Amino acid sequence: MDNQKVLKDITKEIELASSQDQLQKIKVAYLGKKGKITDLLKSLKNLSIEEKKSKGAEINLLREKALFLFESKLKHIKTSEINSKLNSEFIDITFPPPHLIDAKIHPISKTFDEVISIFGSMGYTVAEGPDIETDFFNFSALNIPEDHPAREMQDTFYIEDKDEKGKPLVLRTHTSPVQIRTLLNEKPPIKIIAPGRTYRCDSDSTHSPMFHQVEGLFINENANMGDLKGTLIEFCKQFFEVQDLKVRFRPSYFPFTEPSAEMDIAYEIVDNKMHIGKGEKWLEILGCGMVNPVVLENCKLDSLKFQGFAFGMGLDRITMLKQGLTDIRSFFSGNLNWLAKHGFSLGEY
Ligand code: DAH
C-alpha cells in the first residue's frame, strides 16, 4: 500500500474523531498488532537489505507522523472534554446583592452595633479583653479580694490552667476586667466601652452560662455622678427609642465603685404588651458608680488627681426587653426558624 495514501487516510480519520474512544480505535487499526502501518513494517522482511533500508526509513517516518497526529488530537480532545465539563458544571460563586440574601442578623449582633453606635456618637471608643482572664484582672484589681462574698455572687467557671502566680484562670464573669486593662495601658482622659462575652455557671429562662455585657469607663479630672446619669439616660432614650423615658437610680454596692447605683427603667403592660419608659413597675438594667479610688491606685493612677465613672449592662437583657423576647436560651439555640422570625434583614439596618 502507498505510504502517502495511508497518511492521507489516517489524517482524515483522526480529524473526524471526536472522542478518546474513537481515537483509540483508529490507533489500533493503524498501529496495533494487526494494524495497517504494522503490516507495512512486517512486509519489509521479504525485501533486500538495500530496500529494507530505504523503505524502512519511509515507513518509520510514516509511523512517527501518525503518532504525532494521534498525540496532538488526544491533547485537543482532552482539553475540549475538560472545557465542556467546566461549562456544564459551572457554579456562580459571586456574592449575591444584599437584597437577595436570605440571611438574618442576630438580635444580639444588632444590639452590639447599636450600643457601639450610640456610645460612639458620645465619643466612646471600643476596648477589648480576653474571655479567659486571670484572677488579678477579673477580681483582685477590681477590689474583690479572695474571701470577698462578691466572688460567690458570680458563679465562676474556673479553668485547670494556672496563671503566673499559680492561681486558676477564669472565664471572665463580667466585662469589668477590661477597665483594668485599659487603666494600665492608657493615660486619662479615658472614654471606652467594652462589649463582649461573659460567663457564669447559671442557666434558666433569664440566665445563660454565656451571656453578653457592655462595660463603660470614663476617667478624667472632674467627671461626676451627674455626668454618669446624663450619659446613661441618653443612652437608654436612644436605645429604647423613647424620648420621654422614666428612670430611677437606686443606691447599690459594687466593690469597684463608690458610691454605686443601679439604674431601673419604668414599664407597664397594656393588653399583654410591654411598654418601656412609663408606668409604675421597674426593671433593673445596669450597675454603675464612681470608680473606687482603690481601683485607680491598683492601676497606678493618682486617685487625688483623677476620677470618673463606670457602668456595666447586660446586653441580652436589654435586647430581650427591646424585642419583647422572654427566653434568653433561644438566643443561643442555633435554631434557624427562630432567627428567620426574630433576626433582622440587612435592609432593616
Ligand atoms: N461588673 C458588674 C456585674 O457584672 C456590673 C457593673 C456594676 C459594672 C457597676 C460596672 C459598675 O462597671 O460600675 O455585675
mmCIF file of N, CA and C and ligand atoms in Angstrom, residues 154 173-174 176 179 200 213 215-216 254 256-257 287-289 310-312, ligand 1:
data_model
loop_
_atom_site.group_PDB
_atom_site.id
_atom_site.type_symbol
_atom_site.label_atom_id
_atom_site.label_comp_id
_atom_site.label_asym_id
_atom_site.label_seq_id
_atom_site.Cartn_x
_atom_site.Cartn_y
_atom_site.Cartn_z
ATOM 1 N N GLN A 154 -20.881 35.784 91.901
ATOM 2 C CA GLN A 154 -20.687 35.488 90.482
ATOM 3 C C GLN A 154 -20.176 34.058 90.365
ATOM 4 N N THR A 173 -16.185 36.756 84.394
ATOM 5 C CA THR A 173 -17.565 36.745 84.887
ATOM 6 C C THR A 173 -18.274 38.057 84.561
ATOM 7 N N HIS A 174 -17.494 39.036 84.107
ATOM 8 C CA HIS A 174 -18.059 40.329 83.718
ATOM 9 C C HIS A 174 -17.066 41.022 82.770
ATOM 10 N N SER A 176 -15.886 43.930 83.366
ATOM 11 C CA SER A 176 -15.118 44.899 84.162
ATOM 12 C C SER A 176 -13.589 44.734 84.065
ATOM 13 N N GLN A 179 -11.781 47.282 82.146
ATOM 14 C CA GLN A 179 -11.462 48.561 82.811
ATOM 15 C C GLN A 179 -10.007 48.567 83.248
ATOM 16 N N ARG A 200 -21.018 32.752 83.409
ATOM 17 C CA ARG A 200 -21.294 32.376 84.796
ATOM 18 C C ARG A 200 -22.042 31.054 84.814
ATOM 19 N N GLN A 213 -22.172 41.421 77.995
ATOM 20 C CA GLN A 213 -22.241 42.676 78.754
ATOM 21 C C GLN A 213 -21.551 43.769 77.973
ATOM 22 N N GLU A 215 -19.270 47.137 79.156
ATOM 23 C CA GLU A 215 -18.684 47.893 80.251
ATOM 24 C C GLU A 215 -18.436 49.305 79.741
ATOM 25 N N GLY A 216 -18.581 50.284 80.623
ATOM 26 C CA GLY A 216 -18.239 51.661 80.225
ATOM 27 C C GLY A 216 -17.290 52.249 81.240
ATOM 28 N N PHE A 254 -21.091 47.826 94.718
ATOM 29 C CA PHE A 254 -20.123 47.065 93.923
ATOM 30 C C PHE A 254 -18.757 47.400 94.496
ATOM 31 N N PHE A 256 -15.983 47.778 93.115
ATOM 32 C CA PHE A 256 -15.130 48.625 92.253
ATOM 33 C C PHE A 256 -15.664 50.037 92.058
ATOM 34 N N THR A 257 -16.838 50.335 92.630
ATOM 35 C CA THR A 257 -17.358 51.702 92.541
ATOM 36 C C THR A 257 -17.764 52.200 93.917
ATOM 37 N N GLY A 287 -25.664 48.294 86.401
ATOM 38 C CA GLY A 287 -24.986 48.729 87.613
ATOM 39 C C GLY A 287 -23.977 49.803 87.234
ATOM 40 N N CYS A 288 -23.740 50.736 88.158
ATOM 41 C CA CYS A 288 -22.822 51.823 87.816
ATOM 42 C C CYS A 288 -22.304 52.498 89.083
ATOM 43 N N GLY A 289 -21.447 53.471 88.902
ATOM 44 C CA GLY A 289 -20.962 54.216 90.057
ATOM 45 C C GLY A 289 -19.704 54.986 89.732
ATOM 46 N N ALA A 310 -18.038 54.407 85.997
ATOM 47 C CA ALA A 310 -18.061 53.147 85.245
ATOM 48 C C ALA A 310 -19.479 52.609 85.278
ATOM 49 N N PHE A 311 -19.775 51.782 84.300
ATOM 50 C CA PHE A 311 -21.082 51.113 84.314
ATOM 51 C C PHE A 311 -20.967 49.768 83.607
ATOM 52 N N GLY A 312 -21.883 48.865 83.946
ATOM 53 C CA GLY A 312 -21.909 47.553 83.316
ATOM 54 C C GLY A 312 -23.351 47.137 83.079
HETATM 55 N N1 DAH B 1 -19.493 44.025 86.769
HETATM 56 C C1 DAH B 1 -20.828 44.138 87.310
HETATM 57 C C2 DAH B 1 -21.562 42.830 87.156
HETATM 58 O O1 DAH B 1 -21.229 42.075 86.298
HETATM 59 C C3 DAH B 1 -21.603 45.220 86.619
HETATM 60 C C4 DAH B 1 -21.081 46.569 86.934
HETATM 61 C C5 DAH B 1 -21.601 47.261 88.005
HETATM 62 C C6 DAH B 1 -20.058 47.132 86.187
HETATM 63 C C7 DAH B 1 -21.140 48.529 88.315
HETATM 64 C C8 DAH B 1 -19.581 48.399 86.483
HETATM 65 C C9 DAH B 1 -20.142 49.083 87.571
HETATM 66 O O2 DAH B 1 -18.607 48.987 85.798
HETATM 67 O O3 DAH B 1 -19.673 50.328 87.854
HETATM 68 O O4 DAH B 1 -22.467 42.568 87.871
#
